[in-house]
Amino acid sequence: MTKRVFIGLALAIILLASMNSAVAQPRGFALDEIVIQYPEGYTRLLAADLALLLQNPTLHQGLMAPLGAARHPLHGIRLAVELFKLDLGRIPWVAHGAGPNLTSFSVVHGAPAPQVLGALQGLKAATGAPGSPYREWELVNLGGVPAVFIGAVFGPIPIQYAYLPLGIQLWFGTEVGLREPPNSARLRASAERIAARLQGRGGVFSEFIAAYTTRGGAIAYVRLTDGLKDKPVERDEEAMSYSVTFEGATARVRFHLRFLSETAANLARENLRAGKSPYLAQDLYRAELVSLQQNGRFLDFEVRTDLRGIVGLLVLTMPA
């Protein structure tokens, strides 16, 4: 996603009292508390302490800069934060979720409603004006959650945006039309699913336990594994989560893997011990095994890598 994709970003209003307290908490977050905000159907979720990644010079240069070049979703969230001039000190976490046949949705936790709504109203005023890229602006009610849908054309590229407010959170999804028109039906259906979950309706992202197992860190990730599409992956892997803790220009990554059988976990364990696992080397990602523990069909292990390795891991597990 490029910078122009986020020119139209917007919207946040006022949240549940339990979420208001999170803004004042020190840095760090619990992925399991985030994953349940995403509805059933989403299968991959990445969360990060964006303030740390941007305000630490080493992480800014060694991590966020290459992610920007790769147009990674974390870079897209960064553009949204910069567009609305949001205060990084009031953003304890951001997240990006994806799933098959769903529009990917990002969330910024700690976005003040007046600041974001003012920008959104400016876009409404510009819609249809001569020379304006904005062609459509619609405010609808999705079962109690207001949502704004915006259509725009930047050069030859049509784009559809959806913005959902709930308390101090800004949720946004984007569909870009390259070879075909933007999939506005998928965008609206995904927005409706997000809105229902934010109102406590419908099922939730299923991997709460995996997310809980590796809670903490500056970056955290969880997925319900698709063995044909996901990377890195071991044979008969069912779910995976990890959390990243930085130590200067190096990082430690705690992984949790669940397999369909204990036999599959055994094979993955031996791959790790032999240095043949994709969790130790794949594409830009390179890591050194630090510790390893097996409990039946579950594997818990820790690796050490550098910032280049973390960039590779992020691109592998949550591609643009």
mmCIF file of C-alpha atoms in Angstrom:
data_model
loop_
_atom_site.group_PDB
_atom_site.id
_atom_site.type_symbol
_atom_site.label_atom_id
_atom_site.label_comp_id
_atom_site.label_asym_id
_atom_site.label_seq_id
_atom_site.Cartn_x
_atom_site.Cartn_y
_atom_site.Cartn_z
ATOM 1 C CA MET A 1 0.000 0.000 0.000
ATOM 2 C CA THR A 2 1.359 3.358 -0.993
ATOM 3 C CA LYS A 3 1.129 6.772 0.569
ATOM 4 C CA ARG A 4 -1.600 7.902 -1.775
ATOM 5 C CA VAL A 5 -3.714 4.939 -0.661
ATOM 6 C CA PHE A 6 -3.872 6.524 2.783
ATOM 7 C CA ILE A 7 -4.600 10.131 1.769
ATOM 8 C CA GLY A 8 -8.239 9.493 2.577
ATOM 9 C CA LEU A 9 -7.804 7.774 5.940
ATOM 10 C CA ALA A 10 -10.011 8.466 8.885
ATOM 11 C CA LEU A 11 -12.363 7.962 11.804
ATOM 12 C CA ALA A 12 -12.398 7.203 15.499
ATOM 13 C CA ILE A 13 -14.977 7.965 18.209
ATOM 14 C CA ILE A 14 -14.987 6.769 21.872
ATOM 15 C CA LEU A 15 -14.441 3.224 23.183
ATOM 16 C CA LEU A 16 -15.373 0.868 25.969
ATOM 17 C CA ALA A 17 -14.117 1.885 29.399
ATOM 18 C CA SER A 18 -11.922 -1.200 29.558
ATOM 19 C CA MET A 19 -10.090 -0.030 26.433
ATOM 20 C CA ASN A 20 -9.701 3.570 27.594
ATOM 21 C CA SER A 21 -7.349 2.393 30.323
ATOM 22 C CA ALA A 22 -5.063 0.730 27.790
ATOM 23 C CA VAL A 23 -3.895 4.046 26.367
ATOM 24 C CA ALA A 24 -2.355 5.029 29.676
ATOM 25 C CA GLN A 25 -0.568 1.721 30.147
ATOM 26 C CA PRO A 26 3.186 1.437 29.578
ATOM 27 C CA ARG A 27 4.446 0.082 26.281
ATOM 28 C CA GLY A 28 3.797 -3.538 25.542
ATOM 29 C CA PHE A 29 0.579 -5.331 24.805
ATOM 30 C CA ALA A 30 -1.142 -8.697 25.071
ATOM 31 C CA LEU A 31 -1.859 -10.176 21.652
ATOM 32 C CA ASP A 32 -4.623 -12.347 23.083
ATOM 33 C CA GLU A 33 -6.542 -9.202 24.065
ATOM 34 C CA ILE A 34 -6.256 -7.918 20.496
ATOM 35 C CA VAL A 35 -7.026 -11.114 18.608
ATOM 36 C CA ILE A 36 -10.538 -11.387 20.050
ATOM 37 C CA GLN A 37 -11.416 -8.019 18.528
ATOM 38 C CA TYR A 38 -11.085 -9.557 15.057
ATOM 39 C CA PRO A 39 -14.007 -11.651 13.801
ATOM 40 C CA GLU A 40 -14.172 -15.240 12.668
ATOM 41 C CA GLY A 41 -12.732 -15.617 9.182
ATOM 42 C CA TYR A 42 -9.576 -13.635 9.856
ATOM 43 C CA THR A 43 -6.662 -16.044 10.097
ATOM 44 C CA ARG A 44 -3.536 -13.862 10.409
ATOM 45 C CA LEU A 45 -2.883 -11.011 12.823
ATOM 46 C CA LEU A 46 0.190 -8.867 13.368
ATOM 47 C CA ALA A 47 0.414 -6.336 16.206
ATOM 48 C CA ALA A 48 3.206 -3.923 17.078
ATOM 49 C CA ASP A 49 4.334 -1.148 19.396
ATOM 50 C CA LEU A 50 4.628 1.320 16.529
ATOM 51 C CA ALA A 51 5.851 4.120 18.773
ATOM 52 C CA LEU A 52 8.878 2.072 19.821
ATOM 53 C CA LEU A 53 9.630 1.054 16.230
ATOM 54 C CA LEU A 54 9.526 4.660 15.026
ATOM 55 C CA GLN A 55 11.080 6.504 17.956
ATOM 56 C CA ASN A 56 14.040 4.175 18.497
ATOM 57 C CA PRO A 57 16.678 5.303 15.928
ATOM 58 C CA THR A 58 18.097 1.798 15.479
ATOM 59 C CA LEU A 59 14.680 0.237 14.862
ATOM 60 C CA HIS A 60 13.522 3.146 12.721
ATOM 61 C CA GLN A 61 16.475 2.780 10.365
ATOM 62 C CA GLY A 62 16.980 -0.973 10.485
ATOM 63 C CA LEU A 63 13.360 -2.116 10.542
ATOM 64 C CA MET A 64 10.781 0.486 9.527
ATOM 65 C CA ALA A 65 12.805 1.886 6.614
ATOM 66 C CA PRO A 66 13.119 -1.472 4.801
ATOM 67 C CA LEU A 67 9.479 -2.298 5.607
ATOM 68 C CA GLY A 68 8.560 0.954 3.901
ATOM 69 C CA ALA A 69 10.494 -0.066 0.807
ATOM 70 C CA ALA A 70 8.620 -3.391 0.862
ATOM 71 C CA ARG A 71 5.240 -1.605 1.298
ATOM 72 C CA HIS A 72 4.551 -3.756 4.331
ATOM 73 C CA PRO A 73 1.243 -3.318 6.220
ATOM 74 C CA LEU A 74 3.103 -1.815 9.198
ATOM 75 C CA HIS A 75 4.329 0.909 6.866
ATOM 76 C CA GLY A 76 0.764 1.472 5.709
ATOM 77 C CA ILE A 77 -0.366 1.961 9.304
ATOM 78 C CA ARG A 78 2.543 4.361 9.819
ATOM 79 C CA LEU A 79 1.293 6.442 6.875
ATOM 80 C CA ALA A 80 -2.167 6.601 8.418
ATOM 81 C CA VAL A 81 -0.735 7.728 11.759
ATOM 82 C CA GLU A 82 1.335 10.425 10.032
ATOM 83 C CA LEU A 83 -1.565 11.528 7.842
ATOM 84 C CA PHE A 84 -3.743 12.279 10.855
ATOM 85 C CA LYS A 85 -0.816 13.601 12.909
ATOM 86 C CA LEU A 86 -1.676 11.193 15.696
ATOM 87 C CA ASP A 87 0.318 11.302 18.920
ATOM 88 C CA LEU A 88 2.523 8.201 19.019
ATOM 89 C CA GLY A 89 2.737 8.500 22.787
ATOM 90 C CA ARG A 90 -0.986 7.726 22.994
ATOM 91 C CA ILE A 91 -0.860 4.685 20.716
ATOM 92 C CA PRO A 92 0.041 1.581 22.755
ATOM 93 C CA TRP A 93 -0.457 -0.745 19.791
ATOM 94 C CA VAL A 94 -1.512 -1.088 16.185
ATOM 95 C CA ALA A 95 -2.598 -4.254 14.379
ATOM 96 C CA HIS A 96 -3.266 -5.634 10.928
ATOM 97 C CA GLY A 97 -5.455 -8.653 10.204
ATOM 98 C CA ALA A 98 -6.050 -10.677 7.051
ATOM 99 C CA GLY A 99 -8.076 -13.690 6.018
ATOM 100 C CA PRO A 100 -9.177 -15.550 2.882
ATOM 101 C CA ASN A 101 -11.873 -13.747 0.868
ATOM 102 C CA LEU A 102 -11.814 -10.814 3.304
ATOM 103 C CA THR A 103 -10.468 -7.281 3.026
ATOM 104 C CA SER A 104 -7.448 -6.789 5.282
ATOM 105 C CA PHE A 105 -8.256 -4.388 8.127
ATOM 106 C CA SER A 106 -5.868 -2.387 10.293
ATOM 107 C CA VAL A 107 -6.583 -0.793 13.655
ATOM 108 C CA VAL A 108 -4.853 2.055 15.485
ATOM 109 C CA HIS A 109 -5.604 2.006 19.202
ATOM 110 C CA GLY A 110 -5.468 5.532 20.593
ATOM 111 C CA ALA A 111 -6.745 7.776 17.769
ATOM 112 C CA PRO A 112 -8.761 10.800 19.042
ATOM 113 C CA ALA A 113 -12.137 11.183 17.328
ATOM 114 C CA PRO A 114 -12.210 14.995 16.781
ATOM 115 C CA GLN A 115 -8.830 15.008 15.054
ATOM 116 C CA VAL A 116 -9.718 12.160 12.732
ATOM 117 C CA LEU A 117 -13.320 13.202 12.111
ATOM 118 C CA GLY A 118 -12.200 16.682 11.097
ATOM 119 C CA ALA A 119 -9.998 15.216 8.378
ATOM 120 C CA LEU A 120 -12.800 12.956 7.233
ATOM 121 C CA GLN A 121 -15.224 15.885 6.930
ATOM 122 C CA GLY A 122 -12.622 17.639 4.805
ATOM 123 C CA LEU A 123 -12.684 14.694 2.432
ATOM 124 C CA LYS A 124 -16.478 14.881 2.292
ATOM 125 C CA ALA A 125 -16.261 18.521 1.283
ATOM 126 C CA ALA A 126 -13.777 17.651 -1.453
ATOM 127 C CA THR A 127 -15.845 14.800 -2.873
ATOM 128 C CA GLY A 128 -16.962 15.601 -6.408
ATOM 129 C CA ALA A 129 -15.096 18.914 -6.582
ATOM 130 C CA PRO A 130 -13.325 19.716 -9.893
ATOM 131 C CA GLY A 131 -9.911 18.061 -9.928
ATOM 132 C CA SER A 132 -10.565 16.122 -6.711
ATOM 133 C CA PRO A 133 -9.684 12.408 -6.718
ATOM 134 C CA TYR A 134 -12.582 11.705 -4.347
ATOM 135 C CA ARG A 135 -15.752 10.554 -6.093
ATOM 136 C CA GLU A 136 -17.890 8.980 -3.362
ATOM 137 C CA TRP A 137 -18.477 9.585 0.358
ATOM 138 C CA GLU A 138 -21.096 7.629 2.272
ATOM 139 C CA LEU A 139 -21.858 7.392 5.992
ATOM 140 C CA VAL A 140 -23.804 4.291 6.990
ATOM 141 C CA ASN A 141 -24.797 2.519 10.199
ATOM 142 C CA LEU A 142 -23.551 -1.063 10.454
ATOM 143 C CA GLY A 143 -25.607 -2.508 13.283
ATOM 144 C CA GLY A 144 -24.737 0.317 15.657
ATOM 145 C CA VAL A 145 -21.263 1.138 14.340
ATOM 146 C CA PRO A 146 -20.947 4.160 12.020
ATOM 147 C CA ALA A 147 -18.872 3.491 8.927
ATOM 148 C CA VAL A 148 -17.693 5.759 6.144
ATOM 149 C CA PHE A 149 -17.057 4.414 2.646
ATOM 150 C CA ILE A 150 -15.008 6.534 0.269
ATOM 151 C CA GLY A 151 -14.278 6.037 -3.408
ATOM 152 C CA ALA A 152 -11.372 7.759 -5.128
ATOM 153 C CA VAL A 153 -9.311 7.577 -8.293
ATOM 154 C CA PHE A 154 -5.586 8.382 -8.158
ATOM 155 C CA GLY A 155 -4.224 8.550 -11.665
ATOM 156 C CA PRO A 156 -5.523 5.396 -13.341
ATOM 157 C CA ILE A 157 -6.014 3.520 -10.050
ATOM 158 C CA PRO A 158 -9.477 3.380 -8.428
ATOM 159 C CA ILE A 159 -9.517 2.822 -4.652
ATOM 160 C CA GLN A 160 -12.256 2.094 -2.135
ATOM 161 C CA TYR A 161 -11.805 2.871 1.583
ATOM 162 C CA ALA A 162 -13.804 1.865 4.649
ATOM 163 C CA TYR A 163 -13.416 3.564 8.042
ATOM 164 C CA LEU A 164 -15.094 2.294 11.202
ATOM 165 C CA PRO A 165 -15.106 4.112 14.546
ATOM 166 C CA LEU A 166 -15.382 2.543 17.949
ATOM 167 C CA GLY A 167 -14.241 4.597 20.905
ATOM 168 C CA ILE A 168 -10.586 5.502 20.647
ATOM 169 C CA GLN A 169 -9.930 3.042 17.850
ATOM 170 C CA LEU A 170 -9.551 3.770 14.145
ATOM 171 C CA TRP A 171 -10.301 0.755 11.934
ATOM 172 C CA PHE A 172 -9.660 0.965 8.191
ATOM 173 C CA GLY A 173 -9.627 -1.302 5.181
ATOM 174 C CA THR A 174 -8.708 -0.635 1.558
ATOM 175 C CA GLU A 175 -9.461 -2.261 -1.794
ATOM 176 C CA VAL A 176 -7.332 -1.208 -4.749
ATOM 177 C CA GLY A 177 -8.370 -1.741 -8.371
ATOM 178 C CA LEU A 178 -5.424 -2.771 -10.510
ATOM 179 C CA ARG A 179 -6.468 -5.224 -13.233
ATOM 180 C CA GLU A 180 -10.090 -5.188 -12.035
ATOM 181 C CA PRO A 181 -12.294 -2.630 -10.221
ATOM 182 C CA PRO A 182 -11.913 -2.506 -6.435
ATOM 183 C CA ASN A 183 -13.882 -5.270 -4.758
ATOM 184 C CA SER A 184 -16.375 -2.998 -3.014
ATOM 185 C CA ALA A 185 -18.665 -5.912 -2.107
ATOM 186 C CA ARG A 186 -15.848 -7.648 -0.235
ATOM 187 C CA LEU A 187 -14.906 -4.374 1.478
ATOM 188 C CA ARG A 188 -18.451 -3.804 2.723
ATOM 189 C CA ALA A 189 -18.939 -7.408 3.804
ATOM 190 C CA SER A 190 -15.643 -7.321 5.726
ATOM 191 C CA ALA A 191 -16.579 -4.005 7.333
ATOM 192 C CA GLU A 192 -19.902 -5.474 8.427
ATOM 193 C CA ARG A 193 -18.109 -8.435 9.955
ATOM 194 C CA ILE A 194 -15.697 -6.141 11.808
ATOM 195 C CA ALA A 195 -18.586 -3.979 13.046
ATOM 196 C CA ALA A 196 -20.506 -6.994 14.333
ATOM 197 C CA ARG A 197 -17.478 -8.240 16.295
ATOM 198 C CA LEU A 198 -16.883 -4.785 17.795
ATOM 199 C CA GLN A 199 -20.458 -4.895 19.054
ATOM 200 C CA GLY A 200 -19.902 -8.361 20.546
ATOM 201 C CA ARG A 201 -21.762 -10.270 17.847
ATOM 202 C CA GLY A 202 -20.546 -13.259 15.869
ATOM 203 C CA GLY A 203 -17.560 -15.536 16.261
ATOM 204 C CA VAL A 204 -13.989 -14.461 16.962
ATOM 205 C CA PHE A 205 -10.577 -15.108 15.458
ATOM 206 C CA SER A 206 -9.998 -18.655 16.655
ATOM 207 C CA GLU A 207 -6.365 -18.586 17.826
ATOM 208 C CA PHE A 208 -6.754 -16.939 21.232
ATOM 209 C CA ILE A 209 -4.717 -19.626 23.034
ATOM 210 C CA ALA A 210 -1.802 -19.447 20.596
ATOM 211 C CA ALA A 211 -1.814 -15.659 20.949
ATOM 212 C CA TYR A 212 -1.829 -15.958 24.746
ATOM 213 C CA THR A 213 1.108 -18.373 24.725
ATOM 214 C CA THR A 214 3.477 -15.807 23.211
ATOM 215 C CA ARG A 215 1.971 -12.631 24.678
ATOM 216 C CA GLY A 216 4.305 -9.674 25.171
ATOM 217 C CA GLY A 217 7.109 -8.261 23.076
ATOM 218 C CA ALA A 218 7.304 -5.237 20.796
ATOM 219 C CA ILE A 219 5.896 -7.190 17.843
ATOM 220 C CA ALA A 220 3.565 -10.184 18.018
ATOM 221 C CA TYR A 221 1.911 -12.420 15.444
ATOM 222 C CA VAL A 222 -0.556 -15.296 15.327
ATOM 223 C CA ARG A 223 -2.071 -17.356 12.535
ATOM 224 C CA LEU A 224 -4.222 -20.353 11.752
ATOM 225 C CA THR A 225 -1.768 -22.004 9.379
ATOM 226 C CA ASP A 226 -2.487 -22.651 5.718
ATOM 227 C CA GLY A 227 0.199 -25.161 4.806
ATOM 228 C CA LEU A 228 -0.037 -24.333 1.092
ATOM 229 C CA LYS A 229 0.337 -20.567 1.410
ATOM 230 C CA ASP A 230 1.976 -19.599 4.691
ATOM 231 C CA LYS A 231 5.716 -19.148 5.251
ATOM 232 C CA PRO A 232 7.702 -20.279 7.118
ATOM 233 C CA VAL A 233 5.832 -23.511 7.787
ATOM 234 C CA GLU A 234 6.507 -27.070 8.904
ATOM 235 C CA ARG A 235 4.597 -30.109 7.668
ATOM 236 C CA ASP A 236 1.201 -30.646 9.340
ATOM 237 C CA GLU A 237 1.479 -27.374 11.230
ATOM 238 C CA GLU A 238 -1.906 -26.230 12.521
ATOM 239 C CA ALA A 239 -1.208 -22.856 14.137
ATOM 240 C CA MET A 240 1.727 -20.582 14.927
ATOM 241 C CA SER A 241 2.420 -17.502 16.994
ATOM 242 C CA TYR A 242 5.514 -15.501 17.885
ATOM 243 C CA SER A 243 6.636 -12.450 19.802
ATOM 244 C CA VAL A 244 9.716 -10.301 19.187
ATOM 245 C CA THR A 245 11.842 -8.614 21.856
ATOM 246 C CA PHE A 246 14.592 -6.242 20.737
ATOM 247 C CA GLU A 247 18.054 -5.980 22.270
ATOM 248 C CA GLY A 248 19.706 -3.126 20.399
ATOM 249 C CA ALA A 249 20.304 -4.269 16.815
ATOM 250 C CA THR A 250 19.501 -7.894 17.658
ATOM 251 C CA ALA A 251 16.239 -9.590 18.550
ATOM 252 C CA ARG A 252 14.882 -12.654 20.262
ATOM 253 C CA VAL A 253 11.807 -14.349 18.821
ATOM 254 C CA ARG A 254 9.675 -16.747 20.888
ATOM 255 C CA PHE A 255 7.714 -19.182 18.708
ATOM 256 C CA HIS A 256 4.786 -21.415 19.578
ATOM 257 C CA LEU A 257 3.699 -24.082 17.066
ATOM 258 C CA ARG A 258 0.782 -26.493 17.232
ATOM 259 C CA PHE A 259 0.693 -29.558 14.996
ATOM 260 C CA LEU A 260 -1.962 -31.993 13.864
ATOM 261 C CA SER A 261 -0.111 -34.812 15.639
ATOM 262 C CA GLU A 262 2.742 -35.472 18.048
ATOM 263 C CA THR A 263 4.580 -37.241 15.224
ATOM 264 C CA ALA A 264 4.558 -34.043 13.147
ATOM 265 C CA ALA A 265 5.844 -32.102 16.154
ATOM 266 C CA ASN A 266 8.644 -34.632 16.561
ATOM 267 C CA LEU A 267 9.740 -34.155 12.951
ATOM 268 C CA ALA A 268 9.684 -30.379 13.299
ATOM 269 C CA ARG A 269 11.733 -30.624 16.498
ATOM 270 C CA GLU A 270 14.375 -32.681 14.730
ATOM 271 C CA ASN A 271 14.468 -30.212 11.837
ATOM 272 C CA LEU A 272 15.167 -27.434 14.321
ATOM 273 C CA ARG A 273 17.917 -29.395 16.067
ATOM 274 C CA ALA A 274 19.515 -30.255 12.713
ATOM 275 C CA GLY A 275 19.348 -26.658 11.496
ATOM 276 C CA LYS A 276 17.039 -27.641 8.615
ATOM 277 C CA SER A 277 13.875 -25.887 9.727
ATOM 278 C CA PRO A 278 12.406 -22.988 7.708
ATOM 279 C CA TYR A 279 12.020 -21.305 11.104
ATOM 280 C CA LEU A 280 15.794 -20.889 11.091
ATOM 281 C CA ALA A 281 16.359 -19.818 7.484
ATOM 282 C CA GLN A 282 14.175 -18.752 4.578
ATOM 283 C CA ASP A 283 14.668 -15.887 2.126
ATOM 284 C CA LEU A 284 15.871 -12.821 4.087
ATOM 285 C CA TYR A 285 15.083 -14.477 7.404
ATOM 286 C CA ARG A 286 18.024 -16.067 9.249
ATOM 287 C CA ALA A 287 18.061 -17.110 12.895
ATOM 288 C CA GLU A 288 20.005 -19.125 15.473
ATOM 289 C CA LEU A 289 18.199 -21.568 17.749
ATOM 290 C CA VAL A 290 18.512 -20.633 21.442
ATOM 291 C CA SER A 291 16.128 -23.014 23.214
ATOM 292 C CA LEU A 292 13.599 -25.710 22.352
ATOM 293 C CA GLN A 293 10.872 -27.519 24.276
ATOM 294 C CA GLN A 294 8.220 -30.009 23.146
ATOM 295 C CA ASN A 295 4.997 -30.939 24.891
ATOM 296 C CA GLY A 296 3.071 -33.471 22.849
ATOM 297 C CA ARG A 297 2.002 -31.821 19.607
ATOM 298 C CA PHE A 298 3.202 -28.392 20.764
ATOM 299 C CA LEU A 299 6.634 -26.860 20.183
ATOM 300 C CA ASP A 300 7.971 -23.809 21.998
ATOM 301 C CA PHE A 301 11.339 -22.451 20.963
ATOM 302 C CA GLU A 302 13.358 -19.252 20.896
ATOM 303 C CA VAL A 303 15.702 -17.941 18.234
ATOM 304 C CA ARG A 304 18.132 -15.046 17.985
ATOM 305 C CA THR A 305 18.391 -12.909 14.838
ATOM 306 C CA ASP A 306 19.233 -9.394 13.647
ATOM 307 C CA LEU A 307 17.008 -6.624 12.289
ATOM 308 C CA ARG A 308 17.380 -7.875 8.734
ATOM 309 C CA GLY A 309 16.087 -11.224 9.936
ATOM 310 C CA ILE A 310 13.067 -9.579 11.574
ATOM 311 C CA VAL A 311 12.290 -7.728 8.341
ATOM 312 C CA GLY A 312 12.399 -11.042 6.516
ATOM 313 C CA LEU A 313 10.193 -12.714 9.113
ATOM 314 C CA LEU A 314 7.590 -9.936 8.921
ATOM 315 C CA VAL A 315 7.498 -10.002 5.125
ATOM 316 C CA LEU A 316 7.138 -13.793 5.152
ATOM 317 C CA THR A 317 4.392 -13.998 7.752
ATOM 318 C CA MET A 318 2.367 -10.856 6.859
ATOM 319 C CA PRO A 319 3.058 -9.951 3.216
ATOM 320 C CA ALA A 320 1.680 -6.781 1.634
#
